[in-house]
mmCIF file of C-alpha atoms in Angstrom:
data_model
loop_
_atom_site.group_PDB
_atom_site.id
_atom_site.type_symbol
_atom_site.label_atom_id
_atom_site.label_comp_id
_atom_site.label_asym_id
_atom_site.label_seq_id
_atom_site.Cartn_x
_atom_site.Cartn_y
_atom_site.Cartn_z
ATOM 1 C CA MET A 10 -74.279 36.244 20.769
ATOM 2 C CA THR A 11 -77.620 34.298 21.303
ATOM 3 C CA VAL A 12 -80.076 33.912 17.903
ATOM 4 C CA ALA A 13 -83.044 32.961 18.535
ATOM 5 C CA PRO A 14 -85.035 29.849 16.887
ATOM 6 C CA ASP A 15 -87.256 29.799 13.644
ATOM 7 C CA LEU A 16 -91.101 30.153 15.921
ATOM 8 C CA SER A 17 -92.212 30.450 11.823
ATOM 9 C CA GLY A 18 -95.912 28.263 12.433
ATOM 10 C CA TRP A 19 -96.097 28.609 15.578
ATOM 11 C CA THR A 20 -98.914 30.811 17.843
ATOM 12 C CA LYS A 21 -98.741 34.106 19.717
ATOM 13 C CA ASP A 22 -100.191 31.661 22.224
ATOM 14 C CA GLU A 23 -97.883 29.460 21.587
ATOM 15 C CA ILE A 24 -94.826 31.573 21.901
ATOM 16 C CA ARG A 25 -95.944 33.170 25.033
ATOM 17 C CA GLU A 26 -95.959 29.416 26.743
ATOM 18 C CA THR A 27 -93.361 28.626 25.747
ATOM 19 C CA LEU A 28 -91.293 32.154 26.923
ATOM 20 C CA ASP A 29 -93.166 31.298 30.418
ATOM 21 C CA GLU A 30 -91.386 28.549 30.859
ATOM 22 C CA VAL A 31 -88.085 29.949 30.960
ATOM 23 C CA ARG A 32 -88.883 33.270 32.403
ATOM 24 C CA PHE A 33 -86.196 34.892 35.179
ATOM 25 C CA PRO A 34 -88.131 34.967 38.955
ATOM 26 C CA VAL A 35 -88.608 38.722 38.904
ATOM 27 C CA ASP A 36 -91.846 41.275 37.767
ATOM 28 C CA VAL A 37 -91.073 44.885 36.462
ATOM 29 C CA ALA A 38 -94.062 47.509 38.076
ATOM 30 C CA VAL A 39 -94.030 51.034 36.473
ATOM 31 C CA TRP A 40 -96.258 53.429 38.866
ATOM 32 C CA HIS A 41 -97.825 56.423 36.635
ATOM 33 C CA THR A 42 -95.837 56.544 33.615
ATOM 34 C CA ASP A 43 -97.557 59.427 31.345
ATOM 35 C CA ASN A 44 -95.103 57.844 28.856
ATOM 36 C CA TYR A 45 -96.681 55.671 26.274
ATOM 37 C CA PHE A 46 -93.626 55.677 24.004
ATOM 38 C CA ASN A 47 -91.733 54.836 26.943
ATOM 39 C CA PHE A 48 -93.373 52.054 28.512
ATOM 40 C CA GLY A 49 -93.731 50.176 25.408
ATOM 41 C CA ALA A 50 -89.584 50.782 25.244
ATOM 42 C CA ILE A 51 -90.233 49.312 29.096
ATOM 43 C CA VAL A 52 -92.198 46.562 27.568
ATOM 44 C CA ARG A 53 -89.650 45.606 25.223
ATOM 45 C CA ASN A 54 -86.289 45.518 27.781
ATOM 46 C CA CYS A 55 -88.906 42.869 29.796
ATOM 47 C CA HIS A 56 -88.873 41.456 27.082
ATOM 48 C CA ASN A 57 -85.479 41.039 26.511
ATOM 49 C CA PHE A 58 -84.338 40.235 30.236
ATOM 50 C CA LEU A 59 -87.010 37.822 29.754
ATOM 51 C CA VAL A 60 -89.255 38.554 33.174
ATOM 52 C CA ARG A 61 -91.812 37.264 34.413
ATOM 53 C CA GLY A 62 -94.519 39.876 34.260
ATOM 54 C CA ILE A 63 -94.859 44.040 33.388
ATOM 55 C CA HIS A 64 -97.045 45.603 35.534
ATOM 56 C CA ALA A 65 -98.644 49.376 34.648
ATOM 57 C CA VAL A 66 -99.337 50.864 38.068
ATOM 58 C CA GLU A 67 -102.319 53.505 38.506
ATOM 59 C CA VAL A 68 -101.344 54.188 34.290
ATOM 60 C CA SER A 69 -104.800 55.289 32.730
ATOM 61 C CA LEU A 70 -103.346 56.772 29.100
ATOM 62 C CA ASP A 71 -105.698 58.424 26.767
ATOM 63 C CA SER A 72 -103.883 57.320 24.132
ATOM 64 C CA GLY A 73 -103.619 53.597 25.391
ATOM 65 C CA LEU A 74 -101.496 51.924 27.083
ATOM 66 C CA MET A 75 -97.892 51.872 25.568
ATOM 67 C CA TYR A 76 -97.104 53.154 22.053
ATOM 68 C CA GLU A 77 -96.781 49.126 20.153
ATOM 69 C CA LYS A 78 -94.122 50.221 17.654
ATOM 70 C CA ALA A 79 -91.612 51.196 20.572
ATOM 71 C CA THR A 80 -92.267 47.480 21.449
ATOM 72 C CA MET A 81 -90.864 45.788 17.809
ATOM 73 C CA GLY A 82 -93.505 43.788 18.626
ATOM 74 C CA THR A 83 -92.502 42.285 22.242
ATOM 75 C CA HIS A 84 -95.734 43.430 23.733
ATOM 76 C CA LYS A 85 -97.636 40.487 21.925
ATOM 77 C CA TYR A 86 -95.515 38.028 24.163
ATOM 78 C CA GLU A 87 -94.767 39.569 27.456
ATOM 79 C CA ASN A 88 -97.198 39.275 30.857
ATOM 80 C CA ILE A 89 -98.393 42.143 31.222
ATOM 81 C CA TYR A 90 -101.124 43.812 34.107
ATOM 82 C CA ARG A 91 -102.888 46.817 34.991
ATOM 83 C CA HIS A 92 -103.007 48.073 38.678
ATOM 84 C CA SER A 93 -104.278 50.418 40.872
ATOM 85 C CA THR A 94 -102.294 51.108 43.846
ATOM 86 C CA GLU A 95 -104.000 49.022 46.660
ATOM 87 C CA GLU A 96 -104.399 45.734 43.510
ATOM 88 C CA PHE A 97 -100.465 45.715 42.992
ATOM 89 C CA LEU A 98 -100.051 45.570 47.229
ATOM 90 C CA ARG A 99 -101.703 42.478 47.090
ATOM 91 C CA TYR A 100 -99.816 41.121 44.323
ATOM 92 C CA CYS A 101 -96.733 41.971 46.057
ATOM 93 C CA GLU A 102 -97.804 40.310 49.086
ATOM 94 C CA GLY A 103 -94.482 38.201 50.731
ATOM 95 C CA ARG A 104 -92.716 39.204 47.525
ATOM 96 C CA PRO A 105 -89.422 41.301 48.132
ATOM 97 C CA LEU A 106 -89.960 45.115 46.036
ATOM 98 C CA ILE A 107 -86.786 47.257 45.748
ATOM 99 C CA ALA A 108 -87.792 50.641 44.222
ATOM 100 C CA PHE A 109 -85.692 52.721 42.535
ATOM 101 C CA GLU A 110 -85.724 56.044 43.399
ATOM 102 C CA ARG A 111 -83.148 59.030 43.384
ATOM 103 C CA ARG A 112 -84.634 62.570 45.671
ATOM 104 C CA LEU A 113 -82.527 64.705 47.388
ATOM 105 C CA GLY A 114 -81.951 64.102 50.720
ATOM 106 C CA MET A 115 -83.390 60.489 50.461
ATOM 107 C CA VAL A 116 -81.025 58.108 51.637
ATOM 108 C CA ASN A 117 -80.791 54.941 49.068
ATOM 109 C CA GLU A 118 -78.477 51.387 48.669
ATOM 110 C CA ASP A 119 -76.656 52.045 45.887
ATOM 111 C CA LEU A 120 -77.427 49.554 42.855
ATOM 112 C CA ARG A 121 -73.477 48.744 41.904
ATOM 113 C CA TYR A 122 -73.588 46.725 45.453
ATOM 114 C CA PHE A 123 -76.752 45.790 46.359
ATOM 115 C CA ARG A 124 -78.365 42.813 46.057
ATOM 116 C CA TYR A 125 -81.964 41.393 44.757
ATOM 117 C CA PRO A 126 -83.669 39.233 46.978
ATOM 118 C CA PRO A 127 -85.094 36.025 45.312
ATOM 119 C CA ASN A 128 -88.461 36.812 43.639
ATOM 120 C CA SER A 129 -88.574 40.431 43.751
ATOM 121 C CA VAL A 130 -91.117 42.918 42.124
ATOM 122 C CA LEU A 131 -88.967 45.960 40.941
ATOM 123 C CA LEU A 132 -90.879 49.520 40.925
ATOM 124 C CA PHE A 133 -89.766 52.654 39.030
ATOM 125 C CA GLY A 134 -91.979 55.655 39.595
ATOM 126 C CA SER A 135 -93.056 58.693 37.088
ATOM 127 C CA GLU A 136 -90.285 60.406 35.646
ATOM 128 C CA LYS A 137 -92.232 63.258 36.672
ATOM 129 C CA GLY A 138 -92.984 62.500 40.135
ATOM 130 C CA GLY A 139 -91.041 59.468 40.722
ATOM 131 C CA VAL A 140 -92.759 56.594 43.226
ATOM 132 C CA PRO A 141 -95.167 58.062 45.508
ATOM 133 C CA ASP A 142 -94.393 57.721 49.504
ATOM 134 C CA VAL A 143 -96.981 55.014 50.115
ATOM 135 C CA LEU A 144 -95.388 52.658 47.922
ATOM 136 C CA LEU A 145 -91.839 53.686 49.296
ATOM 137 C CA GLU A 146 -92.902 52.516 52.622
ATOM 138 C CA ARG A 147 -94.262 49.293 51.282
ATOM 139 C CA ALA A 148 -90.493 48.775 49.573
ATOM 140 C CA ASP A 149 -88.160 46.079 51.615
ATOM 141 C CA ALA A 150 -84.534 48.576 49.824
ATOM 142 C CA VAL A 151 -84.464 51.487 48.461
ATOM 143 C CA VAL A 152 -81.998 51.402 45.644
ATOM 144 C CA SER A 153 -80.604 54.588 43.458
ATOM 145 C CA ILE A 154 -78.352 54.349 40.168
ATOM 146 C CA PRO A 155 -75.128 56.303 39.946
ATOM 147 C CA GLN A 156 -75.249 59.062 38.317
ATOM 148 C CA PHE A 157 -73.158 61.944 37.459
ATOM 149 C CA GLY A 158 -74.508 64.855 35.443
ATOM 150 C CA ILE A 159 -76.458 67.806 36.028
ATOM 151 C CA HIS A 160 -80.510 65.985 36.252
ATOM 152 C CA ASN A 161 -81.366 64.481 39.151
ATOM 153 C CA ASP A 162 -82.943 61.818 37.103
ATOM 154 C CA MET A 163 -82.996 59.602 34.602
ATOM 155 C CA ASN A 164 -85.075 58.423 31.198
ATOM 156 C CA LEU A 165 -87.726 55.631 32.420
ATOM 157 C CA SER A 166 -86.725 53.142 30.057
ATOM 158 C CA VAL A 167 -83.069 53.563 29.731
ATOM 159 C CA ALA A 168 -83.497 52.891 34.119
ATOM 160 C CA VAL A 169 -85.246 49.871 33.097
ATOM 161 C CA GLY A 170 -82.548 48.613 30.896
ATOM 162 C CA ILE A 171 -79.828 49.516 33.643
ATOM 163 C CA VAL A 172 -81.789 47.839 36.929
ATOM 164 C CA LEU A 173 -82.427 44.394 34.222
ATOM 165 C CA TYR A 174 -79.057 44.574 33.316
ATOM 166 C CA ASP A 175 -77.799 44.420 36.208
ATOM 167 C CA TRP A 176 -80.482 42.129 38.023
ATOM 168 C CA VAL A 177 -79.417 39.238 34.802
ATOM 169 C CA SER A 178 -75.711 39.751 35.157
ATOM 170 C CA ARG A 179 -76.216 39.069 38.721
ATOM 171 C CA ASN A 180 -78.747 36.335 39.095
ATOM 172 C CA VAL A 181 -78.235 34.388 35.971
ATOM 173 C CA LYS A 182 -75.490 31.820 35.410
ATOM 174 C CA LEU A 183 -75.363 31.875 30.757
ATOM 175 C CA ALA A 184 -73.154 28.671 29.709
#
């Protein structure tokens, strides 16, 4: 188990800049989540896996972007952006966009066999509506997480955690 260094006395900006030097070349985007607790948990997952950026696309929560307590304070050290769909598509230009979606009748790649292209943006949809067609059409791949229960969906922050663990296990060589 890795033990974090003692960062007492460091400013939030100093910590963020130091983390930016070791972040992995992957971003996470969430389209239209309406659950600010879930988004907070996603930020915590992203922090634990040192993603480069966290993108909230078409999120307009009246209560704020996230429940900060759900991040366990990690939001202070993360690069979090809000985008319209058009802004997000411009951000993704020249980068692989990998959508995680599961719909009846949709042909998807199975996460267990998927190989992530370098410098990917991993896109997740809302629990209610999934990833919209305009973003699926732009996606370089549509991937699903195998599920075996009677429901056809999974908690959004759990799905992000599973995918980030999978990404790290395939792309990061630990000493």
